[in-house]
């Protein structure tokens, strides 16, 4: 069980942060294109899910799963999107993604006067705290499983 | 705590506001720091009036400095000063290892050159508080590795 990578987008589609821990295969396109592809996909899936839902929608799009990995999605009311790719065996991790937003992003980026909002995060503190937080998660193992 | 976030965000905006308005008038860095320090001075004067309205008179200068390090700092920043040093000749060094206004910025060397902007208001806060307790002083701050910082207070003997 492991975490492969993590994306952080803001409401305009700007990729605020990307880190990877175990990624054996790259997408084959430049990073900028990859971020745009990811954001576009999320945007389309979100509106698709809400349109085609047979019942009243509560939380909307949460995750998608393939045979090799699972993509978890969390969106805040302000439009910040946290996307984490993990192993297939990992259950719902909404609270983890919420913690990444509230205790890491809000504390270290929003409250940092030297981090302009709407741009990629340059703060070393944010990067290192996020890294140690993800490594401390119960479903993260150092070996790519 | 909600009140802490409000002050932190307001303080950050104040610093960037002072610097933005300065750029148009071609004022250099020092003037902005002075402006922020003077704002802190006035706030410090008012705060110390409020916080000492029920306390007893202070025995001497050292007692006043201890009050600043313990009660004043706790009320404003929710923690005490970690270390107070003096040479008993009017120079005091207050060391805070985890200064509340700097913890979100970085842990180490990144953004070090901007740190002084965010300490100017607090320097004024200390100077204003001391002035209303009858001590004329000069307060400066230095930071070598965030979020630890040192405030140096030089008492001016009249």
Short mmCIF file of N, CA and C in Angstrom, two decimals, chain B residues 25-153:
data_model
loop_
_atom_site.label_atom_id
_atom_site.label_comp_id
_atom_site.label_asym_id
_atom_site.label_seq_id
_atom_site.Cartn_x
_atom_site.Cartn_y
_atom_site.Cartn_z
N UNK B 25 6.09 56.37 -3.87
CA UNK B 25 6.79 57.59 -3.48
C UNK B 25 8.29 57.42 -3.46
N UNK B 26 8.80 56.30 -3.99
CA UNK B 26 10.25 56.06 -4.07
C UNK B 26 10.90 56.13 -2.69
N UNK B 27 10.23 55.61 -1.70
CA UNK B 27 10.81 55.63 -0.35
C UNK B 27 11.60 54.35 -0.14
N UNK B 28 12.75 54.45 0.52
CA UNK B 28 13.54 53.21 0.63
C UNK B 28 13.11 52.40 1.85
N UNK B 29 13.66 51.22 1.93
CA UNK B 29 13.27 50.19 2.89
C UNK B 29 13.17 50.71 4.31
N UNK B 30 14.15 51.53 4.71
CA UNK B 30 14.22 51.99 6.10
C UNK B 30 12.98 52.74 6.53
N UNK B 31 12.41 53.56 5.61
CA UNK B 31 11.25 54.37 5.98
C UNK B 31 10.05 53.49 6.27
N UNK B 32 9.91 52.39 5.48
CA UNK B 32 8.77 51.50 5.71
C UNK B 32 8.88 50.83 7.06
N UNK B 33 10.10 50.41 7.40
CA UNK B 33 10.30 49.75 8.69
C UNK B 33 9.97 50.75 9.81
N UNK B 34 10.36 52.02 9.62
CA UNK B 34 10.07 53.03 10.65
C UNK B 34 8.57 53.21 10.80
N UNK B 35 7.86 53.24 9.67
CA UNK B 35 6.40 53.42 9.73
C UNK B 35 5.76 52.30 10.53
N UNK B 36 6.18 51.06 10.21
CA UNK B 36 5.60 49.90 10.90
C UNK B 36 5.93 49.95 12.38
N UNK B 37 7.16 50.37 12.69
CA UNK B 37 7.59 50.42 14.09
C UNK B 37 6.79 51.47 14.85
N UNK B 38 6.51 52.59 14.20
CA UNK B 38 5.72 53.62 14.88
C UNK B 38 4.29 53.17 15.12
N UNK B 39 3.74 52.39 14.17
CA UNK B 39 2.40 51.84 14.37
C UNK B 39 2.40 50.94 15.60
N UNK B 40 3.44 50.09 15.67
CA UNK B 40 3.56 49.18 16.80
C UNK B 40 3.71 49.93 18.10
N UNK B 41 4.42 51.07 18.06
CA UNK B 41 4.64 51.88 19.26
C UNK B 41 3.32 52.32 19.86
N UNK B 42 2.45 52.88 19.01
CA UNK B 42 1.18 53.39 19.50
C UNK B 42 0.32 52.25 20.05
N UNK B 43 0.32 51.11 19.31
CA UNK B 43 -0.46 49.95 19.77
C UNK B 43 0.08 49.44 21.09
N UNK B 44 1.41 49.39 21.22
CA UNK B 44 2.03 48.91 22.45
C UNK B 44 1.66 49.77 23.64
N UNK B 45 1.64 51.09 23.42
CA UNK B 45 1.27 52.00 24.52
C UNK B 45 -0.12 51.69 25.02
N UNK B 46 -1.05 51.54 24.09
CA UNK B 46 -2.43 51.27 24.47
C UNK B 46 -2.57 49.93 25.16
N UNK B 47 -1.92 48.90 24.60
CA UNK B 47 -2.04 47.55 25.14
C UNK B 47 -1.54 47.48 26.57
N UNK B 48 -0.39 48.15 26.84
CA UNK B 48 0.20 48.01 28.16
C UNK B 48 -0.68 48.69 29.20
N UNK B 49 -1.38 49.76 28.81
CA UNK B 49 -2.32 50.41 29.73
C UNK B 49 -3.39 49.42 30.15
N UNK B 50 -3.89 48.71 29.13
CA UNK B 50 -4.97 47.78 29.38
C UNK B 50 -4.52 46.60 30.24
N UNK B 51 -3.31 46.08 29.96
CA UNK B 51 -2.88 44.87 30.65
C UNK B 51 -2.42 45.12 32.07
N UNK B 52 -2.00 46.36 32.38
CA UNK B 52 -1.48 46.57 33.72
C UNK B 52 -2.46 47.30 34.62
N UNK B 53 -3.71 47.42 34.19
CA UNK B 53 -4.60 48.25 34.99
C UNK B 53 -4.86 47.67 36.37
N UNK B 54 -4.70 46.32 36.50
CA UNK B 54 -4.95 45.76 37.83
C UNK B 54 -3.70 45.24 38.52
N UNK B 55 -2.54 45.36 37.88
CA UNK B 55 -1.35 44.79 38.53
C UNK B 55 -0.69 45.80 39.46
N UNK B 56 0.14 45.27 40.37
CA UNK B 56 0.82 46.14 41.35
C UNK B 56 1.94 46.90 40.67
N UNK B 57 2.50 47.90 41.36
CA UNK B 57 3.61 48.66 40.78
C UNK B 57 4.84 47.77 40.64
N UNK B 58 5.67 48.07 39.66
CA UNK B 58 6.85 47.23 39.44
C UNK B 58 8.00 47.70 40.31
N UNK B 59 8.79 46.70 40.80
CA UNK B 59 9.87 47.03 41.73
C UNK B 59 10.99 47.77 41.01
N UNK B 60 11.42 47.21 39.88
CA UNK B 60 12.54 47.84 39.17
C UNK B 60 12.47 47.47 37.70
N UNK B 61 13.50 47.89 36.98
CA UNK B 61 13.55 47.67 35.54
C UNK B 61 13.47 46.20 35.18
N UNK B 62 14.18 45.38 35.93
CA UNK B 62 14.23 43.94 35.62
C UNK B 62 12.84 43.34 35.76
N UNK B 63 12.11 43.82 36.78
CA UNK B 63 10.76 43.34 36.99
C UNK B 63 9.87 43.68 35.79
N UNK B 64 10.04 44.89 35.27
CA UNK B 64 9.27 45.31 34.11
C UNK B 64 9.59 44.41 32.92
N UNK B 65 10.88 44.13 32.71
CA UNK B 65 11.28 43.27 31.58
C UNK B 65 10.70 41.87 31.74
N UNK B 66 10.67 41.40 32.99
CA UNK B 66 10.11 40.06 33.20
C UNK B 66 8.62 40.06 32.90
N UNK B 67 7.95 41.16 33.26
CA UNK B 67 6.53 41.26 32.95
C UNK B 67 6.31 41.22 31.45
N UNK B 68 7.16 41.96 30.71
CA UNK B 68 7.03 41.95 29.25
C UNK B 68 7.22 40.54 28.72
N UNK B 69 8.24 39.84 29.24
CA UNK B 69 8.53 38.49 28.73
C UNK B 69 7.44 37.50 29.07
N UNK B 70 6.84 37.64 30.26
CA UNK B 70 5.87 36.62 30.64
C UNK B 70 4.45 37.03 30.27
N UNK B 71 3.90 37.97 31.01
CA UNK B 71 2.47 38.26 30.85
C UNK B 71 2.14 38.94 29.53
N UNK B 72 2.92 39.97 29.19
CA UNK B 72 2.63 40.73 27.97
C UNK B 72 2.72 39.82 26.75
N UNK B 73 3.80 39.06 26.66
CA UNK B 73 4.01 38.18 25.50
C UNK B 73 2.93 37.11 25.44
N UNK B 74 2.54 36.60 26.61
CA UNK B 74 1.51 35.55 26.64
C UNK B 74 0.19 36.10 26.15
N UNK B 75 -0.14 37.32 26.57
CA UNK B 75 -1.43 37.86 26.15
C UNK B 75 -1.44 38.18 24.66
N UNK B 76 -0.32 38.64 24.13
CA UNK B 76 -0.34 39.01 22.71
C UNK B 76 -0.07 37.81 21.81
N UNK B 77 0.92 36.99 22.16
CA UNK B 77 1.34 35.90 21.28
C UNK B 77 1.05 34.51 21.83
N UNK B 78 0.34 34.40 22.92
CA UNK B 78 -0.07 33.13 23.51
C UNK B 78 1.11 32.24 23.92
N UNK B 79 2.25 32.82 24.12
CA UNK B 79 3.37 32.04 24.67
C UNK B 79 4.33 32.99 25.35
N UNK B 80 5.27 32.46 26.14
CA UNK B 80 6.23 33.34 26.81
C UNK B 80 7.50 33.46 25.99
N UNK B 81 8.28 34.47 26.35
CA UNK B 81 9.62 34.59 25.76
C UNK B 81 10.44 33.42 26.30
N UNK B 82 11.23 32.78 25.44
CA UNK B 82 11.96 31.59 25.88
C UNK B 82 13.20 31.91 26.69
N UNK B 83 13.83 33.04 26.42
CA UNK B 83 15.09 33.32 27.09
C UNK B 83 15.28 34.83 27.25
N UNK B 84 15.60 35.27 28.45
CA UNK B 84 15.88 36.69 28.67
C UNK B 84 17.29 36.82 29.21
N UNK B 85 18.10 37.64 28.51
CA UNK B 85 19.47 37.84 29.01
C UNK B 85 19.70 39.33 29.21
N UNK B 86 20.57 39.67 30.15
CA UNK B 86 20.88 41.08 30.36
C UNK B 86 22.31 41.24 30.81
N UNK B 87 22.83 42.44 30.59
CA UNK B 87 24.18 42.70 31.09
C UNK B 87 24.10 43.62 32.31
N UNK B 88 22.88 43.77 32.84
CA UNK B 88 22.65 44.60 34.02
C UNK B 88 23.10 46.03 33.84
N UNK B 89 23.33 46.42 32.59
CA UNK B 89 23.70 47.82 32.36
C UNK B 89 22.80 48.42 31.32
N UNK B 90 21.56 47.92 31.26
CA UNK B 90 20.58 48.55 30.39
C UNK B 90 20.39 47.85 29.05
N UNK B 91 21.01 46.70 28.85
CA UNK B 91 20.78 45.98 27.58
C UNK B 91 20.13 44.65 27.90
N UNK B 92 19.00 44.38 27.26
CA UNK B 92 18.29 43.12 27.46
C UNK B 92 18.11 42.45 26.11
N UNK B 93 18.25 41.12 26.10
CA UNK B 93 17.99 40.38 24.87
C UNK B 93 16.87 39.39 25.12
N UNK B 94 15.78 39.54 24.38
CA UNK B 94 14.64 38.64 24.54
C UNK B 94 14.68 37.65 23.38
N UNK B 95 14.73 36.38 23.71
CA UNK B 95 14.81 35.39 22.63
C UNK B 95 13.53 34.56 22.58
N UNK B 96 12.95 34.53 21.38
CA UNK B 96 11.74 33.72 21.17
C UNK B 96 12.10 32.67 20.12
N UNK B 97 12.04 31.38 20.53
CA UNK B 97 12.48 30.35 19.59
C UNK B 97 11.45 29.99 18.54
N UNK B 98 10.20 30.43 18.75
CA UNK B 98 9.19 30.05 17.77
C UNK B 98 8.23 31.23 17.65
N UNK B 99 8.73 32.33 17.07
CA UNK B 99 7.96 33.54 17.03
C UNK B 99 6.72 33.38 16.17
N UNK B 100 5.55 33.73 16.78
CA UNK B 100 4.27 33.42 16.18
C UNK B 100 4.05 34.03 14.80
N UNK B 101 4.64 35.19 14.55
CA UNK B 101 4.38 35.82 13.26
C UNK B 101 5.31 35.26 12.18
N UNK B 102 6.27 34.41 12.59
CA UNK B 102 7.21 33.89 11.59
C UNK B 102 7.04 32.39 11.32
N UNK B 103 6.29 31.67 12.17
CA UNK B 103 6.25 30.22 12.03
C UNK B 103 5.71 29.79 10.67
N UNK B 104 4.77 30.58 10.11
CA UNK B 104 4.20 30.13 8.83
C UNK B 104 5.11 30.43 7.65
N UNK B 105 6.10 31.29 7.85
CA UNK B 105 6.86 31.75 6.69
C UNK B 105 7.90 30.72 6.28
N UNK B 106 8.74 30.33 7.22
CA UNK B 106 9.71 29.30 6.84
C UNK B 106 10.31 28.70 8.10
N UNK B 107 11.03 27.60 7.92
CA UNK B 107 11.72 26.99 9.06
C UNK B 107 13.17 26.87 8.66
N UNK B 108 13.94 27.96 8.79
CA UNK B 108 15.33 27.89 8.35
C UNK B 108 15.72 29.15 7.61
N UNK B 109 16.30 28.98 6.45
CA UNK B 109 16.90 30.13 5.79
C UNK B 109 16.04 30.75 4.69
N UNK B 110 15.04 30.03 4.20
CA UNK B 110 14.28 30.60 3.08
C UNK B 110 13.55 31.85 3.53
N UNK B 111 13.46 32.87 2.67
CA UNK B 111 12.77 34.14 2.95
C UNK B 111 13.41 34.92 4.09
N UNK B 112 14.67 34.64 4.44
CA UNK B 112 15.30 35.30 5.59
C UNK B 112 15.37 36.81 5.41
N UNK B 113 15.60 37.25 4.16
CA UNK B 113 15.80 38.69 3.94
C UNK B 113 14.52 39.48 4.19
N UNK B 114 13.36 38.81 4.14
CA UNK B 114 12.11 39.54 4.37
C UNK B 114 11.70 39.56 5.83
N UNK B 115 12.39 38.80 6.65
CA UNK B 115 11.95 38.63 8.03
C UNK B 115 11.89 39.95 8.80
N UNK B 116 12.84 40.85 8.53
CA UNK B 116 12.88 42.09 9.33
C UNK B 116 11.62 42.92 9.17
N UNK B 117 10.96 42.83 8.00
CA UNK B 117 9.73 43.59 7.80
C UNK B 117 8.66 43.17 8.78
N UNK B 118 8.65 41.85 9.06
CA UNK B 118 7.58 41.32 9.90
C UNK B 118 7.89 41.43 11.38
N UNK B 119 9.09 41.92 11.69
CA UNK B 119 9.45 42.08 13.09
C UNK B 119 9.35 43.53 13.53
N UNK B 120 9.24 44.46 12.54
CA UNK B 120 9.26 45.89 12.88
C UNK B 120 8.10 46.28 13.79
N UNK B 121 6.91 45.77 13.47
CA UNK B 121 5.73 46.12 14.27
C UNK B 121 5.91 45.66 15.71
N UNK B 122 6.45 44.45 15.88
CA UNK B 122 6.63 43.92 17.23
C UNK B 122 7.69 44.70 18.00
N UNK B 123 8.73 45.17 17.30
CA UNK B 123 9.73 46.01 17.97
C UNK B 123 9.06 47.25 18.53
N UNK B 124 8.20 47.85 17.72
CA UNK B 124 7.49 49.04 18.16
C UNK B 124 6.56 48.73 19.32
N UNK B 125 5.97 47.52 19.28
CA UNK B 125 5.07 47.10 20.35
C UNK B 125 5.79 47.10 21.69
N UNK B 126 7.01 46.52 21.68
CA UNK B 126 7.80 46.46 22.91
C UNK B 126 8.18 47.87 23.35
N UNK B 127 8.63 48.69 22.40
CA UNK B 127 9.08 50.05 22.74
C UNK B 127 7.94 50.87 23.31
N UNK B 128 6.74 50.72 22.71
CA UNK B 128 5.57 51.47 23.19
C UNK B 128 5.17 51.04 24.57
N UNK B 129 5.18 49.70 24.79
CA UNK B 129 4.82 49.20 26.11
C UNK B 129 5.76 49.72 27.17
N UNK B 130 7.06 49.67 26.89
CA UNK B 130 8.04 50.13 27.87
C UNK B 130 7.92 51.62 28.11
N UNK B 131 7.63 52.38 27.05
CA UNK B 131 7.59 53.84 27.23
C UNK B 131 6.47 54.25 28.15
N UNK B 132 5.33 53.51 28.07
CA UNK B 132 4.24 53.86 28.97
C UNK B 132 4.47 53.39 30.38
N UNK B 133 5.46 52.51 30.56
CA UNK B 133 5.82 52.10 31.92
C UNK B 133 6.97 52.96 32.44
N UNK B 134 7.34 53.98 31.68
CA UNK B 134 8.35 54.92 32.14
C UNK B 134 9.76 54.62 31.68
N UNK B 135 9.91 53.71 30.72
CA UNK B 135 11.27 53.37 30.27
C UNK B 135 11.43 53.80 28.82
N UNK B 136 12.44 54.65 28.58
CA UNK B 136 12.71 55.04 27.20
C UNK B 136 13.73 54.07 26.65
N UNK B 137 13.48 53.53 25.45
CA UNK B 137 14.38 52.48 24.97
C UNK B 137 14.47 52.49 23.45
N UNK B 138 15.41 51.70 22.97
CA UNK B 138 15.49 51.45 21.52
C UNK B 138 15.42 49.94 21.36
N UNK B 139 14.52 49.48 20.49
CA UNK B 139 14.35 48.04 20.32
C UNK B 139 14.71 47.65 18.89
N UNK B 140 15.58 46.66 18.77
CA UNK B 140 15.88 46.14 17.43
C UNK B 140 15.68 44.64 17.45
N UNK B 141 15.56 44.06 16.26
CA UNK B 141 15.35 42.61 16.20
C UNK B 141 16.33 42.01 15.21
N UNK B 142 16.75 40.79 15.50
CA UNK B 142 17.56 40.09 14.51
C UNK B 142 17.11 38.64 14.44
N UNK B 143 17.21 38.09 13.25
CA UNK B 143 16.81 36.70 13.07
C UNK B 143 17.87 36.00 12.23
N UNK B 144 18.37 34.85 12.73
CA UNK B 144 19.38 34.14 11.96
C UNK B 144 18.78 32.90 11.32
N UNK B 145 17.79 32.31 12.01
CA UNK B 145 17.17 31.12 11.45
C UNK B 145 15.73 31.08 11.90
N UNK B 146 14.82 31.16 10.97
CA UNK B 146 13.41 31.23 11.36
C UNK B 146 12.96 29.92 11.98
N UNK B 147 11.95 29.89 12.80
CA UNK B 147 11.23 31.05 13.33
C UNK B 147 11.80 31.61 14.64
N UNK B 148 13.06 31.33 14.95
CA UNK B 148 13.62 31.90 16.17
C UNK B 148 14.09 33.32 15.92
N UNK B 149 13.87 34.23 16.87
CA UNK B 149 14.35 35.59 16.68
C UNK B 149 14.70 36.20 18.02
N UNK B 150 15.53 37.28 17.97
CA UNK B 150 15.97 37.94 19.20
C UNK B 150 15.60 39.40 19.14
N UNK B 151 15.03 39.92 20.23
CA UNK B 151 14.74 41.35 20.31
C UNK B 151 15.72 41.97 21.29
N UNK B 152 16.45 42.99 20.85
CA UNK B 152 17.42 43.62 21.74
C UNK B 152 16.87 44.96 22.21
N UNK B 153 16.78 45.13 23.53
CA UNK B 153 16.24 46.36 24.11
C UNK B 153 17.38 47.12 24.76
#
